[in-house]
């Protein structure tokens, strides 16, 4: 420590050195602070930034180390700006917001169409104890395997296109939700829980890609998100749960049609960021559990399966009358 900071005292150059580092720190702070103003017109750059926004914080310790090595007081003081902005945006996620309780456990998992062992994946997620289980990316050839593996745990289930919902409680009014794709990747059902009826949506929004020539290609995903938002806005039941792979984070403005209506269980009652993808090294939470009219009590990720996504789960309080 003495070697790092030795010679700083009385050296007027500590204020002149590191100007470039200070500028980089200022730019980092501005990107995080003004991310909603980054335009999407060119390669959906705004949405790309917002998808990985928490990871911009990695630049803070890097700049800090460089500032110390450069012996720059100017750089070290300026680095406080992005640190404050990052903590303001994400500091609350570093605390444990989980609580005991909840009268319903829900889970969702993109099982991956190329899953080499769907039966094992089904058993793994069923062992979580979830009362409601949503699965996405179900190939038609594997649906019977999932149905057989989950039959002993869930009395009721429905599959619509490539998404499905398994429930320990009766399900009615099952229908597909048109998210403007031309094929079925979203559904809705009424689940009659012991605490009252619940509208449950399961959705798998289109994938996004990052291409050198086109940037963050998400036009179809954004169109589907708007359609899903319209369906949820028209939902007559007060209690709503959305489960699924939205291929976007809560920070992504392009999902506003959905995220403006619902609360993230992870944001309200999770511990940490709850990143779910890719399973090998999770960098973003694109698998979501979102609610309206029910109270999140806890939210977490489940152990890895043979999918490229982690399953996510939450406990919620359906009866909010007390």
Short mmCIF file of C-alpha atoms in Angstrom, two decimals:
data_model
loop_
_atom_site.label_atom_id
_atom_site.label_comp_id
_atom_site.label_asym_id
_atom_site.label_seq_id
_atom_site.Cartn_x
_atom_site.Cartn_y
_atom_site.Cartn_z
CA UNK A 1 0.00 0.00 0.00
CA UNK A 2 2.84 2.39 0.85
CA UNK A 3 4.46 1.63 -2.51
CA UNK A 4 1.22 2.45 -4.34
CA UNK A 5 0.61 5.76 -2.59
CA UNK A 6 4.15 6.73 -1.70
CA UNK A 7 5.28 9.98 -3.27
CA UNK A 8 1.75 11.38 -3.75
CA UNK A 9 2.11 14.01 -1.03
CA UNK A 10 3.55 17.23 -2.33
CA UNK A 11 3.42 16.13 -5.96
CA UNK A 12 1.34 18.71 -7.92
CA UNK A 13 1.24 16.39 -10.92
CA UNK A 14 -1.34 14.13 -9.22
CA UNK A 15 -3.95 16.65 -10.42
CA UNK A 16 -2.59 16.85 -13.97
CA UNK A 17 -2.11 13.16 -14.60
CA UNK A 18 -4.92 10.81 -15.59
CA UNK A 19 -7.05 13.27 -17.53
CA UNK A 20 -7.98 10.57 -20.04
CA UNK A 21 -9.03 8.25 -17.21
CA UNK A 22 -11.15 11.03 -15.74
CA UNK A 23 -12.86 11.59 -19.09
CA UNK A 24 -13.56 7.86 -19.42
CA UNK A 25 -15.05 7.81 -15.92
CA UNK A 26 -17.25 10.77 -16.77
CA UNK A 27 -18.43 9.11 -19.99
CA UNK A 28 -19.20 5.90 -18.11
CA UNK A 29 -21.29 7.82 -15.59
CA UNK A 30 -23.17 9.62 -18.38
CA UNK A 31 -23.95 6.39 -20.24
CA UNK A 32 -25.44 4.83 -17.11
CA UNK A 33 -27.26 7.98 -16.06
CA UNK A 34 -28.66 8.79 -19.50
CA UNK A 35 -29.09 5.27 -20.90
CA UNK A 36 -32.76 5.91 -21.70
CA UNK A 37 -31.70 8.68 -24.09
CA UNK A 38 -29.39 6.47 -26.15
CA UNK A 39 -31.25 6.15 -29.46
CA UNK A 40 -32.47 2.85 -30.85
CA UNK A 41 -32.51 4.12 -34.42
CA UNK A 42 -29.04 2.74 -35.13
CA UNK A 43 -28.77 -0.98 -34.37
CA UNK A 44 -31.04 -0.72 -31.31
CA UNK A 45 -28.01 0.55 -29.42
CA UNK A 46 -30.15 1.80 -26.54
CA UNK A 47 -31.72 -1.60 -25.92
CA UNK A 48 -28.34 -3.34 -26.23
CA UNK A 49 -26.88 -1.00 -23.60
CA UNK A 50 -29.85 -1.51 -21.29
CA UNK A 51 -29.70 -5.30 -21.61
CA UNK A 52 -26.21 -5.41 -20.11
CA UNK A 53 -26.42 -2.16 -18.12
CA UNK A 54 -25.36 -3.65 -14.76
CA UNK A 55 -22.14 -4.91 -16.33
CA UNK A 56 -21.00 -1.38 -17.05
CA UNK A 57 -20.11 -1.31 -13.37
CA UNK A 58 -17.16 -3.59 -14.16
CA UNK A 59 -15.47 -0.54 -15.62
CA UNK A 60 -15.40 1.18 -12.23
CA UNK A 61 -12.81 -1.05 -10.47
CA UNK A 62 -10.78 -1.17 -13.70
CA UNK A 63 -10.61 2.64 -13.81
CA UNK A 64 -9.90 2.71 -10.07
CA UNK A 65 -6.88 0.43 -10.42
CA UNK A 66 -5.60 2.42 -13.39
CA UNK A 67 -6.08 5.67 -11.46
CA UNK A 68 -4.02 4.35 -8.57
CA UNK A 69 -1.27 3.08 -10.87
CA UNK A 70 -1.27 6.40 -12.71
CA UNK A 71 -1.10 8.25 -9.38
CA UNK A 72 -3.91 10.55 -10.46
CA UNK A 73 -6.03 12.25 -7.83
CA UNK A 74 -8.17 13.75 -10.61
CA UNK A 75 -9.03 10.30 -11.96
CA UNK A 76 -9.79 8.87 -8.51
CA UNK A 77 -12.15 11.70 -7.64
CA UNK A 78 -13.94 11.47 -11.00
CA UNK A 79 -14.41 7.70 -10.61
CA UNK A 80 -16.72 8.50 -7.70
CA UNK A 81 -19.31 9.70 -10.24
CA UNK A 82 -19.94 6.38 -12.05
CA UNK A 83 -19.74 4.57 -8.70
CA UNK A 84 -22.53 6.75 -7.27
CA UNK A 85 -24.66 6.36 -10.40
CA UNK A 86 -24.23 2.56 -10.45
CA UNK A 87 -25.12 2.26 -6.77
CA UNK A 88 -28.17 4.44 -7.31
CA UNK A 89 -29.33 2.20 -10.16
CA UNK A 90 -28.43 -1.21 -8.79
CA UNK A 91 -27.34 -0.88 -5.18
CA UNK A 92 -30.72 -2.07 -3.96
CA UNK A 93 -30.26 -5.35 -5.81
CA UNK A 94 -27.20 -6.14 -3.73
CA UNK A 95 -29.33 -6.57 -0.62
CA UNK A 96 -31.45 -9.59 0.25
CA UNK A 97 -35.09 -8.59 -0.23
CA UNK A 98 -36.54 -12.08 0.22
CA UNK A 99 -39.13 -12.77 2.89
CA UNK A 100 -40.66 -15.89 4.33
CA UNK A 101 -44.20 -16.72 3.37
CA UNK A 102 -46.26 -16.63 0.22
CA UNK A 103 -49.12 -18.97 -0.61
CA UNK A 104 -48.10 -19.93 -4.15
CA UNK A 105 -44.80 -20.96 -5.72
CA UNK A 106 -44.33 -20.39 -9.46
CA UNK A 107 -41.46 -21.26 -11.77
CA UNK A 108 -40.55 -20.86 -15.42
CA UNK A 109 -37.92 -22.45 -17.60
CA UNK A 110 -36.85 -22.22 -21.22
CA UNK A 111 -35.98 -25.88 -21.58
CA UNK A 112 -34.14 -25.49 -24.95
CA UNK A 113 -35.53 -27.24 -28.01
CA UNK A 114 -32.28 -29.20 -28.31
CA UNK A 115 -32.31 -30.40 -24.70
CA UNK A 116 -30.60 -33.83 -24.71
CA UNK A 117 -32.55 -35.14 -21.70
CA UNK A 118 -36.00 -33.52 -21.41
CA UNK A 119 -37.24 -36.08 -18.89
CA UNK A 120 -34.42 -35.23 -16.46
CA UNK A 121 -35.01 -31.51 -16.96
CA UNK A 122 -38.70 -31.99 -16.21
CA UNK A 123 -37.94 -33.94 -13.05
CA UNK A 124 -35.42 -31.32 -11.92
CA UNK A 125 -37.80 -28.38 -12.19
CA UNK A 126 -40.71 -30.35 -10.74
CA UNK A 127 -38.60 -31.16 -7.67
CA UNK A 128 -38.47 -27.44 -6.87
CA UNK A 129 -41.95 -27.72 -5.40
CA UNK A 130 -43.52 -25.17 -7.74
CA UNK A 131 -47.33 -25.11 -7.76
CA UNK A 132 -47.31 -23.61 -11.26
CA UNK A 133 -44.62 -24.45 -13.80
CA UNK A 134 -44.26 -22.78 -17.19
CA UNK A 135 -42.04 -24.27 -19.88
CA UNK A 136 -40.92 -22.58 -23.08
CA UNK A 137 -39.29 -23.80 -26.30
CA UNK A 138 -41.12 -27.10 -26.29
CA UNK A 139 -40.59 -29.03 -29.55
CA UNK A 140 -43.65 -31.09 -30.53
CA UNK A 141 -41.58 -34.28 -30.45
CA UNK A 142 -40.61 -33.72 -26.80
CA UNK A 143 -44.03 -32.67 -25.44
CA UNK A 144 -45.08 -36.29 -24.61
CA UNK A 145 -41.82 -36.74 -22.69
CA UNK A 146 -42.47 -33.66 -20.57
CA UNK A 147 -46.10 -34.64 -20.05
CA UNK A 148 -45.14 -38.11 -18.82
CA UNK A 149 -42.37 -36.85 -16.54
CA UNK A 150 -44.59 -34.19 -14.95
CA UNK A 151 -47.83 -36.17 -14.73
CA UNK A 152 -47.28 -37.40 -11.17
CA UNK A 153 -46.63 -33.88 -9.86
CA UNK A 154 -49.16 -31.82 -11.80
CA UNK A 155 -52.76 -32.87 -12.26
CA UNK A 156 -53.53 -30.15 -14.80
CA UNK A 157 -51.63 -28.91 -17.80
CA UNK A 158 -52.00 -27.33 -21.21
CA UNK A 159 -49.61 -26.88 -24.12
CA UNK A 160 -50.16 -24.19 -26.75
CA UNK A 161 -47.68 -24.22 -29.58
CA UNK A 162 -44.20 -24.23 -28.03
CA UNK A 163 -45.18 -23.10 -24.52
CA UNK A 164 -46.92 -24.97 -21.74
CA UNK A 165 -48.28 -24.57 -18.22
CA UNK A 166 -48.42 -27.29 -15.57
CA UNK A 167 -50.53 -26.69 -12.47
CA UNK A 168 -51.48 -28.40 -9.20
CA UNK A 169 -54.77 -26.47 -9.34
CA UNK A 170 -57.59 -26.50 -11.90
CA UNK A 171 -57.09 -24.58 -15.13
CA UNK A 172 -59.80 -23.10 -17.33
CA UNK A 173 -60.12 -20.60 -20.17
CA UNK A 174 -56.91 -21.78 -21.81
CA UNK A 175 -56.20 -19.95 -25.04
CA UNK A 176 -53.33 -18.78 -27.18
CA UNK A 177 -52.22 -15.15 -27.07
CA UNK A 178 -51.50 -13.63 -30.45
CA UNK A 179 -48.07 -11.98 -30.27
CA UNK A 180 -47.91 -11.33 -34.02
CA UNK A 181 -45.54 -14.12 -34.99
CA UNK A 182 -47.66 -16.32 -37.20
CA UNK A 183 -47.16 -19.28 -34.85
CA UNK A 184 -48.04 -19.89 -31.20
CA UNK A 185 -45.52 -18.92 -28.52
CA UNK A 186 -47.79 -17.43 -25.86
CA UNK A 187 -50.82 -18.59 -23.90
CA UNK A 188 -53.17 -17.57 -21.12
CA UNK A 189 -55.10 -19.62 -18.55
CA UNK A 190 -57.19 -19.04 -15.45
CA UNK A 191 -55.85 -21.02 -12.51
CA UNK A 192 -58.20 -21.50 -9.58
CA UNK A 193 -55.89 -21.39 -6.57
CA UNK A 194 -57.08 -21.94 -2.97
CA UNK A 195 -56.78 -18.16 -2.54
CA UNK A 196 -58.77 -17.25 -5.64
CA UNK A 197 -58.54 -17.13 -9.45
CA UNK A 198 -55.34 -16.08 -11.13
CA UNK A 199 -54.72 -15.14 -14.75
CA UNK A 200 -51.48 -16.81 -15.81
CA UNK A 201 -49.67 -15.86 -18.99
CA UNK A 202 -46.81 -17.88 -20.46
CA UNK A 203 -44.77 -16.25 -23.21
CA UNK A 204 -41.64 -16.79 -25.23
CA UNK A 205 -40.83 -13.62 -27.13
CA UNK A 206 -38.68 -13.84 -30.28
CA UNK A 207 -34.94 -14.06 -29.89
CA UNK A 208 -32.64 -11.11 -30.47
CA UNK A 209 -29.26 -11.15 -32.16
CA UNK A 210 -26.19 -8.96 -32.06
CA UNK A 211 -24.84 -8.62 -35.61
CA UNK A 212 -21.88 -6.58 -36.82
CA UNK A 213 -23.79 -5.31 -39.84
CA UNK A 214 -27.12 -4.71 -38.10
CA UNK A 215 -26.40 -4.19 -34.41
CA UNK A 216 -28.94 -5.43 -31.87
CA UNK A 217 -31.72 -6.87 -34.06
CA UNK A 218 -34.90 -6.92 -32.00
CA UNK A 219 -37.70 -5.58 -34.20
CA UNK A 220 -39.80 -8.76 -34.08
CA UNK A 221 -39.24 -9.12 -30.33
CA UNK A 222 -40.36 -5.53 -29.80
CA UNK A 223 -43.50 -6.03 -31.92
CA UNK A 224 -44.40 -9.16 -29.96
CA UNK A 225 -43.80 -7.39 -26.64
CA UNK A 226 -46.26 -4.68 -27.65
CA UNK A 227 -48.88 -7.32 -28.55
CA UNK A 228 -48.34 -9.13 -25.25
CA UNK A 229 -48.68 -5.83 -23.40
CA UNK A 230 -52.00 -5.18 -25.11
CA UNK A 231 -53.32 -8.60 -24.09
CA UNK A 232 -52.32 -8.06 -20.47
CA UNK A 233 -53.86 -4.58 -20.48
CA UNK A 234 -57.17 -6.14 -21.58
CA UNK A 235 -57.03 -8.86 -18.90
CA UNK A 236 -60.26 -8.72 -16.83
CA UNK A 237 -58.87 -10.53 -13.76
CA UNK A 238 -57.19 -8.41 -11.12
CA UNK A 239 -54.52 -10.97 -10.24
CA UNK A 240 -52.04 -11.62 -13.04
CA UNK A 241 -48.80 -13.60 -13.28
CA UNK A 242 -46.57 -13.58 -16.36
CA UNK A 243 -44.04 -16.38 -16.73
CA UNK A 244 -41.62 -16.77 -19.57
CA UNK A 245 -38.56 -16.00 -21.62
CA UNK A 246 -38.97 -12.39 -22.74
CA UNK A 247 -35.54 -12.21 -24.37
CA UNK A 248 -35.03 -8.88 -22.64
CA UNK A 249 -34.35 -7.39 -19.25
CA UNK A 250 -36.46 -5.11 -17.08
CA UNK A 251 -34.16 -2.23 -18.10
CA UNK A 252 -34.89 -2.64 -21.81
CA UNK A 253 -37.22 0.18 -22.86
CA UNK A 254 -38.54 -1.89 -25.76
CA UNK A 255 -40.40 -4.09 -23.25
CA UNK A 256 -42.19 -1.11 -21.66
CA UNK A 257 -45.57 -2.31 -22.92
CA UNK A 258 -45.18 -5.25 -20.54
CA UNK A 259 -42.89 -4.00 -17.78
CA UNK A 260 -44.90 -0.81 -17.17
CA UNK A 261 -47.90 -2.91 -16.11
CA UNK A 262 -46.25 -5.58 -13.97
CA UNK A 263 -43.71 -5.93 -11.16
CA UNK A 264 -40.65 -8.12 -11.39
CA UNK A 265 -40.53 -10.60 -8.52
CA UNK A 266 -36.74 -10.49 -8.66
CA UNK A 267 -36.65 -6.72 -8.41
CA UNK A 268 -39.21 -6.66 -5.61
CA UNK A 269 -38.23 -9.69 -3.55
CA UNK A 270 -35.06 -11.27 -4.89
CA UNK A 271 -31.47 -11.43 -3.74
CA UNK A 272 -28.96 -10.19 -6.26
CA UNK A 273 -29.53 -9.76 -9.97
CA UNK A 274 -30.96 -13.21 -10.65
CA UNK A 275 -29.22 -13.54 -14.02
CA UNK A 276 -30.62 -16.52 -15.95
CA UNK A 277 -28.81 -16.60 -19.30
CA UNK A 278 -26.58 -18.11 -20.52
CA UNK A 279 -26.63 -20.91 -17.97
CA UNK A 280 -22.90 -21.52 -18.29
CA UNK A 281 -22.10 -17.94 -17.22
CA UNK A 282 -25.30 -15.95 -16.54
CA UNK A 283 -24.99 -12.34 -17.70
CA UNK A 284 -28.60 -11.16 -18.04
CA UNK A 285 -32.02 -11.89 -16.61
CA UNK A 286 -34.13 -12.47 -19.69
CA UNK A 287 -36.36 -15.09 -18.04
CA UNK A 288 -38.98 -13.25 -16.06
CA UNK A 289 -41.65 -13.73 -13.43
CA UNK A 290 -43.84 -10.64 -13.27
CA UNK A 291 -47.01 -9.97 -11.33
CA UNK A 292 -49.95 -7.65 -10.83
CA UNK A 293 -52.44 -7.82 -7.97
CA UNK A 294 -50.33 -10.33 -6.01
CA UNK A 295 -47.43 -9.68 -3.66
CA UNK A 296 -43.94 -11.05 -4.35
CA UNK A 297 -42.37 -12.60 -1.26
CA UNK A 298 -39.18 -14.16 -2.64
CA UNK A 299 -37.52 -14.82 -5.99
CA UNK A 300 -34.50 -16.87 -7.00
CA UNK A 301 -32.86 -18.99 -9.71
CA UNK A 302 -33.03 -22.77 -9.62
CA UNK A 303 -30.11 -25.16 -10.26
CA UNK A 304 -28.90 -25.61 -13.82
CA UNK A 305 -30.46 -28.25 -16.06
CA UNK A 306 -29.46 -29.40 -19.57
CA UNK A 307 -30.85 -26.14 -20.97
CA UNK A 308 -28.90 -23.02 -21.89
CA UNK A 309 -31.16 -21.05 -19.50
CA UNK A 310 -31.47 -21.29 -15.74
CA UNK A 311 -34.95 -21.91 -14.34
CA UNK A 312 -36.31 -19.07 -12.20
CA UNK A 313 -38.82 -19.29 -9.36
CA UNK A 314 -40.76 -17.09 -6.97
CA UNK A 315 -43.13 -17.29 -4.06
CA UNK A 316 -46.05 -14.88 -4.13
CA UNK A 317 -48.94 -13.98 -1.87
CA UNK A 318 -52.15 -14.34 -3.84
CA UNK A 319 -54.44 -13.35 -0.97
CA UNK A 320 -53.49 -9.69 -0.37
CA UNK A 321 -56.64 -8.79 1.56
CA UNK A 322 -54.90 -8.88 4.95
#
